[in-house]
Short mmCIF file of C-alpha atoms and ligand atoms in Angstrom, two decimals:
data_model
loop_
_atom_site.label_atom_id
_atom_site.label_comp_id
_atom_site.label_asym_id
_atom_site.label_seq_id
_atom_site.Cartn_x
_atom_site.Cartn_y
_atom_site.Cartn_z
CA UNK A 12 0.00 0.00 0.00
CA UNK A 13 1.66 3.16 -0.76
CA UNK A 14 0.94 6.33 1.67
CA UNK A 15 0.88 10.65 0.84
CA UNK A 16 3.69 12.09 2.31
CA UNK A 17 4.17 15.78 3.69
CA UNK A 18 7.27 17.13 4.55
CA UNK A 19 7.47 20.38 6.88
CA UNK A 20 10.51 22.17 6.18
CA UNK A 21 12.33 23.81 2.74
CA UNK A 22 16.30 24.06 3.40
CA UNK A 23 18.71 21.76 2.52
CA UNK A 24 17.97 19.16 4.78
CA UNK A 25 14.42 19.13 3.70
CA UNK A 26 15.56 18.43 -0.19
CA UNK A 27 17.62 15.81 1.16
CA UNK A 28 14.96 14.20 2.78
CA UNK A 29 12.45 14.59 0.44
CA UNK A 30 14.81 13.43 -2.52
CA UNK A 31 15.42 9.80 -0.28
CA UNK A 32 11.40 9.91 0.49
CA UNK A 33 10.87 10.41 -3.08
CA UNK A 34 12.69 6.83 -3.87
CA UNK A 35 10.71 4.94 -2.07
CA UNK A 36 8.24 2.31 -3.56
CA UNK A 37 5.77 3.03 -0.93
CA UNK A 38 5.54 6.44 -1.33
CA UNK A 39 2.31 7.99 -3.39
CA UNK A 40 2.24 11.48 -3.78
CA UNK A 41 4.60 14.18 -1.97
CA UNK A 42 4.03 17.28 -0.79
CA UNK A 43 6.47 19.69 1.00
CA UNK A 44 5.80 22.52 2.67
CA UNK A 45 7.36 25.36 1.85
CA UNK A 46 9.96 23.55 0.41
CA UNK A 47 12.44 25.56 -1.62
CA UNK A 48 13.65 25.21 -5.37
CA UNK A 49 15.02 21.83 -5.08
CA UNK A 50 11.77 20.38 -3.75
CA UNK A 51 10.09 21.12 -6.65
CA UNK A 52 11.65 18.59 -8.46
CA UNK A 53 10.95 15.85 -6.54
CA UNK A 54 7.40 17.06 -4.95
CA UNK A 55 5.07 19.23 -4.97
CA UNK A 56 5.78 22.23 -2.87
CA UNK A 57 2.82 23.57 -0.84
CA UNK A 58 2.88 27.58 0.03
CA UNK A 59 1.73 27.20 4.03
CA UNK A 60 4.54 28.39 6.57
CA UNK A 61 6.18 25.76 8.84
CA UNK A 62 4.58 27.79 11.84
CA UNK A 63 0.96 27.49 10.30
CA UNK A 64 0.43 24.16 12.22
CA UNK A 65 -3.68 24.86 11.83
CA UNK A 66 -3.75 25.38 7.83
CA UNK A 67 -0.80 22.53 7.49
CA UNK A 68 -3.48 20.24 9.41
CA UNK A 69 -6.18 21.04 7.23
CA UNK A 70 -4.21 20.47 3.94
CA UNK A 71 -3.39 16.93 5.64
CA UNK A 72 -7.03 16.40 6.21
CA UNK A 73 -8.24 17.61 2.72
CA UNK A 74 -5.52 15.25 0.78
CA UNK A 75 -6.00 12.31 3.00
CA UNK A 76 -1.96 12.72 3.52
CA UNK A 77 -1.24 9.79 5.87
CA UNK A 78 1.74 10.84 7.30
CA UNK A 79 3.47 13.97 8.14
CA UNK A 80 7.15 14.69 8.57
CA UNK A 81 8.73 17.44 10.52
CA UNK A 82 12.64 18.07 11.42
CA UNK A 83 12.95 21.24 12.22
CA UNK A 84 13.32 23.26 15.49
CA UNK A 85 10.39 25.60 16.03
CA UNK A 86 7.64 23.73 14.81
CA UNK A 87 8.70 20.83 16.86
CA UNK A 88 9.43 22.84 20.26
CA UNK A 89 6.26 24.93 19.58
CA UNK A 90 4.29 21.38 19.69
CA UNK A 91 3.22 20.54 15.65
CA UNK A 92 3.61 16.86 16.97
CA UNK A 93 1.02 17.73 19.85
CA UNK A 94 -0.91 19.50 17.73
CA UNK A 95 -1.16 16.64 15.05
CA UNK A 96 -1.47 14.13 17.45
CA UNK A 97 -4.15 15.75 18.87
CA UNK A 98 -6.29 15.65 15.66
CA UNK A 99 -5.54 12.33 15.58
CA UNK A 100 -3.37 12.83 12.45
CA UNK A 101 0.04 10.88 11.93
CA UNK A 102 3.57 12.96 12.75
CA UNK A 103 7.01 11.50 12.74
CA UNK A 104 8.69 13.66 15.38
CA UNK A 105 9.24 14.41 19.42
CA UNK A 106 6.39 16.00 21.16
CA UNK A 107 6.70 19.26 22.68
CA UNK A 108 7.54 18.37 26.23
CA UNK A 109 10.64 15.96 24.16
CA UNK A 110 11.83 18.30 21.81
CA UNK A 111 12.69 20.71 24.74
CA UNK A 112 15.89 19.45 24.73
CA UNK A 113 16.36 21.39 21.86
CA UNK A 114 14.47 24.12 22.80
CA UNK A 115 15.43 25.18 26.18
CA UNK A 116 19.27 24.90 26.90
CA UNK A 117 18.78 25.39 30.88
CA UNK A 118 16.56 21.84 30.77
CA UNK A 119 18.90 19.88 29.04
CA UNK A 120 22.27 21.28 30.95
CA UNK A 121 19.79 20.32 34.20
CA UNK A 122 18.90 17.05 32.85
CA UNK A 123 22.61 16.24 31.63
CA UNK A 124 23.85 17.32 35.64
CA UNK A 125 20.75 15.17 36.70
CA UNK A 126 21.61 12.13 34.94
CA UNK A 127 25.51 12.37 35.17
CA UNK A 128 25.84 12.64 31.22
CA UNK A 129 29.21 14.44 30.45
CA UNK A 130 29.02 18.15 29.43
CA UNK A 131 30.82 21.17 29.89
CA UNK A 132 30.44 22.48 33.23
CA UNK A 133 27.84 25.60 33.11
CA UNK A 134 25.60 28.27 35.19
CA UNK A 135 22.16 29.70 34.54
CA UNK A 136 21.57 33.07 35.13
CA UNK A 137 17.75 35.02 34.53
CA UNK A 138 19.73 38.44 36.21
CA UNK A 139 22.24 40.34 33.95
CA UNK A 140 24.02 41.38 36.92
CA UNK A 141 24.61 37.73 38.31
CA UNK A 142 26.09 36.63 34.97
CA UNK A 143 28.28 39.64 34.71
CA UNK A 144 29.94 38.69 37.79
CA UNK A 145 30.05 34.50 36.92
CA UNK A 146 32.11 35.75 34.03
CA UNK A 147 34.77 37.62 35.64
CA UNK A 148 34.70 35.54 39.04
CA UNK A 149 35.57 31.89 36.18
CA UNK A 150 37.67 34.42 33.25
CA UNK A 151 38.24 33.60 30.08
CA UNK A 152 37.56 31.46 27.45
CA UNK A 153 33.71 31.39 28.49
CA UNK A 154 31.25 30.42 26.48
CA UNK A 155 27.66 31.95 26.38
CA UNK A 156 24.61 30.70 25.43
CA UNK A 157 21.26 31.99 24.97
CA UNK A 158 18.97 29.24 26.63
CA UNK A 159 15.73 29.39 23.79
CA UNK A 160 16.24 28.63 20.11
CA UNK A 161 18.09 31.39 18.29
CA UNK A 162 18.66 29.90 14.60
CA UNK A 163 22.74 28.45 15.73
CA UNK A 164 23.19 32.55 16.36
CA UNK A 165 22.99 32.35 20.03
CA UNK A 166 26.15 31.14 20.91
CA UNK A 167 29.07 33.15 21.66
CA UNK A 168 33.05 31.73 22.43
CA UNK A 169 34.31 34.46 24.26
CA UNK A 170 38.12 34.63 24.70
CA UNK A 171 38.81 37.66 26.24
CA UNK A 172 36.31 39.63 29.12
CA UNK A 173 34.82 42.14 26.85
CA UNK A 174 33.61 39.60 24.45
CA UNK A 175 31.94 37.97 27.06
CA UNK A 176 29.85 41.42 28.44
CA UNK A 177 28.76 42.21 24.91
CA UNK A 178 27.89 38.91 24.70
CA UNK A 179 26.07 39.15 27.85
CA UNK A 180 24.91 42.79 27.07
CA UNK A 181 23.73 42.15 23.58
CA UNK A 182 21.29 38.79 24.64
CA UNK A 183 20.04 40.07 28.37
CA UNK A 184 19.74 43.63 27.91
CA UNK A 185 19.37 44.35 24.40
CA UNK A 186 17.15 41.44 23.74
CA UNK A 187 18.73 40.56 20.24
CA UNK A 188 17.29 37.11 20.60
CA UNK A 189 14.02 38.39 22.58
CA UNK A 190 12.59 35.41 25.10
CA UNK A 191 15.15 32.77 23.89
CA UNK A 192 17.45 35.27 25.70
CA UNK A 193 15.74 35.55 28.87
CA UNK A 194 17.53 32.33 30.42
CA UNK A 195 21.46 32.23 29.81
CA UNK A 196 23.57 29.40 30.03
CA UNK A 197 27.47 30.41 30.71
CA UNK A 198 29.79 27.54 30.45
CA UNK A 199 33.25 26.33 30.41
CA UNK A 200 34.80 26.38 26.88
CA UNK A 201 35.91 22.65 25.65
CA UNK A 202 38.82 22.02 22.97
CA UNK A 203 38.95 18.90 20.87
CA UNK A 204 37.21 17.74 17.79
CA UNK A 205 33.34 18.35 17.11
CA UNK A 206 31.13 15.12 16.38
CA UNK A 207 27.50 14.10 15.72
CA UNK A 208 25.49 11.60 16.46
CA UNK A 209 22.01 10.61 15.33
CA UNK A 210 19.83 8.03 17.07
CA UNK A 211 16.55 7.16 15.39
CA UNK A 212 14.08 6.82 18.58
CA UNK A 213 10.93 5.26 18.65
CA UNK A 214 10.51 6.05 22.33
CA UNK A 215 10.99 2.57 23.08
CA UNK A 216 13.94 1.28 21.36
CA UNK A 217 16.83 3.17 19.24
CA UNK A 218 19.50 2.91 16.71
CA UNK A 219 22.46 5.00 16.20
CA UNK A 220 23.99 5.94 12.89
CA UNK A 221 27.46 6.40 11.69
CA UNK A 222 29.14 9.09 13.22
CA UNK A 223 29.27 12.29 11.31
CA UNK A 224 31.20 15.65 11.37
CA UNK A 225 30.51 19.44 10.66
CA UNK A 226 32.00 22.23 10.00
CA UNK A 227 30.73 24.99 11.84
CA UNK A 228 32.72 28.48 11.29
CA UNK A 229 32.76 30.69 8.82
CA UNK A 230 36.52 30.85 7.90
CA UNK A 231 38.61 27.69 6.89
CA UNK A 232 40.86 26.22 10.08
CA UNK A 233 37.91 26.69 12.27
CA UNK A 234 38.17 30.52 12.87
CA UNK A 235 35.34 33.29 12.04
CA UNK A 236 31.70 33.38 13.15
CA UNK A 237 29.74 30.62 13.71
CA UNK A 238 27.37 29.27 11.20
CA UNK A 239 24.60 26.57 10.74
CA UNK A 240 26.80 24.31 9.37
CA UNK A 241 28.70 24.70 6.24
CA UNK A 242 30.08 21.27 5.26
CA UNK A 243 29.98 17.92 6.57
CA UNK A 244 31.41 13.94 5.95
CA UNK A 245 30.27 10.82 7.38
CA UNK A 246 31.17 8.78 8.47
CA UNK A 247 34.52 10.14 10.68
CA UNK A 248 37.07 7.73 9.86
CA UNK A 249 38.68 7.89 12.91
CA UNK A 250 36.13 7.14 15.35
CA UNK A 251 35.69 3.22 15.85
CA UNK A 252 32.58 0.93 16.26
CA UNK A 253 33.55 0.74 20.26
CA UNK A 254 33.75 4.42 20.44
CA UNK A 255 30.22 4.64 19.17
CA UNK A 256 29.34 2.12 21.25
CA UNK A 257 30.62 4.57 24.22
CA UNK A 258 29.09 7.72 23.45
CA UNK A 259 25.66 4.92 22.83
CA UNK A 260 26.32 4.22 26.75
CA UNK A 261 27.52 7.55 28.20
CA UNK A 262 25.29 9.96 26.17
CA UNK A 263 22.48 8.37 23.81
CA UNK A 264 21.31 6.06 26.08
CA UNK A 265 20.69 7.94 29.48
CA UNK A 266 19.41 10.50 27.64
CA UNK A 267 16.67 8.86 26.12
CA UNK A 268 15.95 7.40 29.64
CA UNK A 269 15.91 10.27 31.60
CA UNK A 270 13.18 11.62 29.13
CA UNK A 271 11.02 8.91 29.47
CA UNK A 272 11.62 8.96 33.19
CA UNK A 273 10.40 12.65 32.74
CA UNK A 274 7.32 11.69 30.96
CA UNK A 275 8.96 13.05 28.01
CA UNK A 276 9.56 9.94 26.22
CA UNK A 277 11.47 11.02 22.72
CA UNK A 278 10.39 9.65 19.21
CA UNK A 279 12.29 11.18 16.12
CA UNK A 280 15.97 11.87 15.79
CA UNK A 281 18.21 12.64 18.68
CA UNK A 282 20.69 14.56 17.80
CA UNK A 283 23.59 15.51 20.29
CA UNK A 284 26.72 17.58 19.22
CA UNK A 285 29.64 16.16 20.74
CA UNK A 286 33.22 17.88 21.98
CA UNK A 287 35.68 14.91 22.14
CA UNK A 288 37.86 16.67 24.66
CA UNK A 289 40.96 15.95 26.29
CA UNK A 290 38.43 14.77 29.63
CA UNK A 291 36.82 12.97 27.17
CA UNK A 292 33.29 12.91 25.40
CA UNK A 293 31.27 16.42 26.47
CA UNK A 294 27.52 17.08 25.06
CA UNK A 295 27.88 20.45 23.50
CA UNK A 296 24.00 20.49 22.95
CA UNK A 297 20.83 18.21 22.01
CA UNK A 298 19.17 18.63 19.12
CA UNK A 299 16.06 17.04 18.33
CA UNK A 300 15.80 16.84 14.74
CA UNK A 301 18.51 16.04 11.97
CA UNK A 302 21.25 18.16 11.55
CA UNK A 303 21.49 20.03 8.39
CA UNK A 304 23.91 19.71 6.75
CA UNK A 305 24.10 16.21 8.56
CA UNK A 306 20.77 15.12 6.91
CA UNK A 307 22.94 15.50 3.07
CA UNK A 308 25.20 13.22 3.82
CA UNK A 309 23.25 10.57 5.78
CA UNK A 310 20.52 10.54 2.86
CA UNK A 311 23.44 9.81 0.56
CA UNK A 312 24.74 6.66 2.13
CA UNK A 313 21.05 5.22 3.74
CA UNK A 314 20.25 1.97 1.94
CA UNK A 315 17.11 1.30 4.03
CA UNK A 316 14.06 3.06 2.63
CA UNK A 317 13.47 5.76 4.70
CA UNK A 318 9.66 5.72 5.01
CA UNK A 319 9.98 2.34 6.65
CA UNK A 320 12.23 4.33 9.40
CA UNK A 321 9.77 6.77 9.74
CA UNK A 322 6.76 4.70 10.12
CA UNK A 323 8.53 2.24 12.18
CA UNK A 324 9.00 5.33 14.77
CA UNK A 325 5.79 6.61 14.62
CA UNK A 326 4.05 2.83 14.98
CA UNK A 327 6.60 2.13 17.59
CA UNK A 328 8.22 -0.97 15.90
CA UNK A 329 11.69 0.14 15.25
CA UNK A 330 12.88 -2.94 17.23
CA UNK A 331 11.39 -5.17 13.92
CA UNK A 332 13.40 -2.72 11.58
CA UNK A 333 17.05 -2.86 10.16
CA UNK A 334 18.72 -0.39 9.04
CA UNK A 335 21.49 -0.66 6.07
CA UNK A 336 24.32 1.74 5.01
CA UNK A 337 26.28 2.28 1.85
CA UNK A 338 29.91 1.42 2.18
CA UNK A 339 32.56 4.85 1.74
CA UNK A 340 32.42 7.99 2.67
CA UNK A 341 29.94 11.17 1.87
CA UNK A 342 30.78 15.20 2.06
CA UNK A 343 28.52 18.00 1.47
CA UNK A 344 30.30 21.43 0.59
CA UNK A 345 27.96 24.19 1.52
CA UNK A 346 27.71 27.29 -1.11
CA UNK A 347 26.90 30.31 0.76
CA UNK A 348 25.92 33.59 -0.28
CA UNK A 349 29.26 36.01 0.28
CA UNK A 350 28.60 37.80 3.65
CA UNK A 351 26.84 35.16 5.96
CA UNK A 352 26.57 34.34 8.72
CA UNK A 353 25.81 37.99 8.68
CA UNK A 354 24.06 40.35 6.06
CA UNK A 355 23.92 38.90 2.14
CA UNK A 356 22.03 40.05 -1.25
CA UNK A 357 19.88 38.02 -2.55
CA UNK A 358 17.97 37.02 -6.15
CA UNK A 359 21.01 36.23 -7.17
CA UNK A 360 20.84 33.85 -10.39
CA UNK A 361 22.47 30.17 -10.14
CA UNK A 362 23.68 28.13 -12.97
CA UNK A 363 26.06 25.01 -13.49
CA UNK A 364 24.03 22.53 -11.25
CA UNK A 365 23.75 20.17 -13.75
CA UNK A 366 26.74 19.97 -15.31
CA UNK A 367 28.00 19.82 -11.52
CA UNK A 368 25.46 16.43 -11.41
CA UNK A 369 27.27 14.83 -14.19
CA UNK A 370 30.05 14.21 -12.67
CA UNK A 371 30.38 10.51 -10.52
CA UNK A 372 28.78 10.55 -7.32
CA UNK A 373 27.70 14.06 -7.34
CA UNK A 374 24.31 15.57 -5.99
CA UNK A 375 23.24 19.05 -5.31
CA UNK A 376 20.91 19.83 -2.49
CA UNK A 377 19.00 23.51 -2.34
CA UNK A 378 18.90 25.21 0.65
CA UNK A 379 18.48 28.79 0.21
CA UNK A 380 16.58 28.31 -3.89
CA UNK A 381 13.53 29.84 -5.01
CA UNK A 382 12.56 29.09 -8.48
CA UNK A 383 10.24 31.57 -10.74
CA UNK A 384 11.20 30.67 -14.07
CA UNK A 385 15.17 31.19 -13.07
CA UNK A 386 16.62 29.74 -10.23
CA UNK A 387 17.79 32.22 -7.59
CA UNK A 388 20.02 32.89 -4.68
CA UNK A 389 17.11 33.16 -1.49
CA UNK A 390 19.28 32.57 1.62
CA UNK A 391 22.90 32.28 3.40
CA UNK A 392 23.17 28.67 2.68
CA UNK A 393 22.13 28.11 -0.78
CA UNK A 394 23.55 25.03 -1.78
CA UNK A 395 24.88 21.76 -0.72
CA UNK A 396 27.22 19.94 -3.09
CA UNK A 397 27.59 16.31 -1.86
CA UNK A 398 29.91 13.53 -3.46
CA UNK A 399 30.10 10.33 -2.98
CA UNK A 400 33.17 7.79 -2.79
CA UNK A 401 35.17 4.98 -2.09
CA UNK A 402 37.12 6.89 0.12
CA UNK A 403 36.83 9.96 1.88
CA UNK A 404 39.78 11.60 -0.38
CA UNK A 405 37.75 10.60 -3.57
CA UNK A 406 34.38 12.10 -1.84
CA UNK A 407 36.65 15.11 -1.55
CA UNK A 408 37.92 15.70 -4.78
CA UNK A 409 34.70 14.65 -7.11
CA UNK A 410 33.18 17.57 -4.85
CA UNK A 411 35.27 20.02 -4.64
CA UNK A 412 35.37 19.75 -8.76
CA UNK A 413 31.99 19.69 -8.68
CA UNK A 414 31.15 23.40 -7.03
CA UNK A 415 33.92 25.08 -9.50
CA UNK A 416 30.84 24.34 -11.94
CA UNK A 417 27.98 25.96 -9.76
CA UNK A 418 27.84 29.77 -10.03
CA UNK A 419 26.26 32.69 -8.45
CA UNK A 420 27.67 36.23 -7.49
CA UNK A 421 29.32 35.87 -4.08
CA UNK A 422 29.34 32.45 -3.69
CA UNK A 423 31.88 31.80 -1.18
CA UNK A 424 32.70 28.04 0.57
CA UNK A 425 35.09 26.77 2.91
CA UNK A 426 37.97 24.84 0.97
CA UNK A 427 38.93 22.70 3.94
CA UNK A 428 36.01 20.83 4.94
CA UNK A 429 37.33 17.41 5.74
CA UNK A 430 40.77 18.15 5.38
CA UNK A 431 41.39 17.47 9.00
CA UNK A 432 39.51 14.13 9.09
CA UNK A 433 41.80 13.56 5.73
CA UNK A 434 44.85 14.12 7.43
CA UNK A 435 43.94 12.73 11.28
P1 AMP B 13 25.57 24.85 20.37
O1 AMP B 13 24.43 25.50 19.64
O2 AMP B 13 25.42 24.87 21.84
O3 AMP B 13 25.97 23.52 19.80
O4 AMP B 13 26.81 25.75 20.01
C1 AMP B 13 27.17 26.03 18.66
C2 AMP B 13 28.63 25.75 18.43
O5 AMP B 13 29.42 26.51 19.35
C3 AMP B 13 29.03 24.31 18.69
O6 AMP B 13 28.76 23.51 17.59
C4 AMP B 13 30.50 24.46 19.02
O7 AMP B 13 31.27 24.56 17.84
C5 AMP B 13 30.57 25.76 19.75
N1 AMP B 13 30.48 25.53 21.22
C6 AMP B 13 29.35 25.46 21.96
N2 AMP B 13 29.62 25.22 23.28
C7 AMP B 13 30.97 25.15 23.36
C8 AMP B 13 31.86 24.91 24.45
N3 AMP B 13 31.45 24.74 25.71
N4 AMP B 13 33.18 24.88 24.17
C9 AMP B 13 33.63 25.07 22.91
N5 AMP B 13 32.83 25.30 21.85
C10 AMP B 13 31.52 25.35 22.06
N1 LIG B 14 24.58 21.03 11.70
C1 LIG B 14 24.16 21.86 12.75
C2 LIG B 14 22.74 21.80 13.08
O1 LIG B 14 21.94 21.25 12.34
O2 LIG B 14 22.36 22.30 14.13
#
């Protein structure tokens, strides 16, 4: 029996999705919502906002869509799932009470101290004046976090004191991230290399998936601003099938127990960004959705069709499923319109993306698209070139000659993404 799918969501992750979604056998008709100018060609996209959980519903109801996808922050920690769930329609995704993890940094630093899971050592603070003097009484580095969502923006490494009181200043006084600044989070700053995981949760039983790694700055050798996410590989070819199995038992695991203990029992994707440090693994942060650009490079090398994941999670039977990988290596190579992470143009024109797709093992994912009769620049990330290979150098190269094809004015990418992982 095939089944309607609609997909909440239109950056890069959501074209990645959708174009794995689209392969399956027991899929009928798509629909994604926005969904950007990649969608389009492997959907239909649907003009309702990801926040517009009550006209989303009805567009559900109205197609007979039997099941709905969602992977992105504020829907999920504003309660679509709830919501859906409520109207007794069908949602892959945490609830609301779950996805706070994501959504509220001061519960899951509390629920990390509460259920001994490693992180970096922290402080909230609700009173300007409290944090002020945290920061000088601990010095510098310091990191500081606004506690609410804040699109990756709301996270400052501070290495010197007056870094740290603008920081302070900008997200308690002068509101730049309004409520999701009302709770911070100051913590101690970790070295070491960045992971993530993924665990596929059906609140009952989970499964972890090969380890992957961003690249989250701006400027190539990790310096600069911090992004989304401008380039990732999976899996990490240094970190072994035991070390998985470690951060399964130090971090995945009580995790997903003390939610349930909570009565916030998590179905969905767990997704925690990891700091291997030199006191070992620390949870940087929970997310509770896949990461994007994560989501690129896992659609790449997932065998399994991925509506059987999904409905296994939302029917609770993820214990029956398997779940089978590619062998090699994927990278995705973000294109970025010149100036992000902070002001860009837009409208900008694209071209080259299919010649890019000719070559072996090459497929480009929009992010930032919009398509009316040309296809355009419409946000910082626009593009994600992923490759595919027998090894992570041939990954590399097939996709780093593959974005010399893809143009736009100020396009502007990092030319050491995986480089490290390369030469580790
Ligand atoms: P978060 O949203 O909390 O993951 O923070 C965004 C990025 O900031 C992370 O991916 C890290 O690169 C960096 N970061 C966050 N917390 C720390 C920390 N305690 N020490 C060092 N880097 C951090
Ligand atoms: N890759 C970073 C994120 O999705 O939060």
């Amino acid at each position: 029996m095939t089944v309607d799918v609609l997909l909440v969501g239109g950056g890069g992750r959501e074209h990645a999705l959708a174009w794995k979604i689209a392969q399956s056998p027991r899929l009928g008709k798509l629909y994604i919502a926005p969904g950007n100018g990649g969608t389009r060609l492997v959907g239909e996209n649907i003009s309702i906002g990801v926040m517009e959980f009550e006209k989303i519903a009805q567009f559900v109801e109205e197609k007979k869509i039997g099941l709905t996808i969602c992977s992105m922050d504020n829907p999920l920690v504003s309660g679509i799932v709830d919501f859906f769930q409520a109207r007794g329609l069908r949602i892959w995704g945490p609830t609301k009470v779950a996805a706070q993890i994501e959504g509220s940094k001061a519960f899951a630093k509390q629920l990390m101290r509460e259920a001994s899971i490693p992180t970096a050592d922290f402080a909230v603070f609700t009173n300007h004046d409290e944090a002020l003097r945290y920061v000088h009484e601990k010095g510098v580095p310091v990191v500081v976090k606004a506690s609410g969502l804040a699109l990756g923006k709301g996270v400052s490494i501070c290495r010197t004191l007056s870094e740290a009181e603008s920081a302070l200043k900008e997200i308690m006084l002068d509101r730049v991230f309004k409520d999701s600044g009302t709770e911070v989070v100051i913590e101690e700053y970790l070295d070491g290399e960045e992971l993530s995981i993924h665990a596929l949760s059906d609140g009952k039983t989970h499964v972890l998936f090969p380890v992957s790694q961003d690249h989250k700055t701006i400027g190539e050798g990790d310096t600069g601003k911090n992004t989304g996410g401008i380039g990732t590989i999976v899996p990490v070819p240094w970190v072994s099938a035991d070390t998985l199995k470690d951060l399964d038992a130090r971090v995945v695991k009580p995790t997903l127990e003390a939610l349930a203990a909570r009565g916030a029992s998590f179905a969905g994707i767990l997704y925690p960004g990891l700091k291997m440090s030199s006191q070992g693994p620390k949870v940087l942060e929970f997310n509770a959705r896949f990461g994007d650009p994560e989501a690129q490079v896992y659609m790449r090398l997932l065998k399994t069709d991925i509506l059987d994941l999904f409905e296994a999670c939302v029917d609770g039977t993820l214990q029956r499923q398997t779940i089978e990988w590619e062998t090699g290596f994927t990278i995705n190579i973000v294109l970025c319109s010149g100036g992000y992470p902070d002001e860009y143009k837009k409208g900008f024109p694209i071209t080259g993306i299919e010649e890019a797709e000719k070559l072996p093992g090459v497929v480009v994912f929009h992010a930032g698209t919009t398509f009316d009769g040309t296809l355009k620049t419409s946000g910082g990330r626009v593009l994600g070139v992923s490759a595919v290979g027998a090894t992570l150098k041939e990954a590399l190269d097939r996709a780093y000659e593959a974005v010399e094809k893809i143009n736009f004015e100020g396009k502007y990418f990092r030319r050491d993404i995986g480089a490290k992982a390369l030469a580790a």
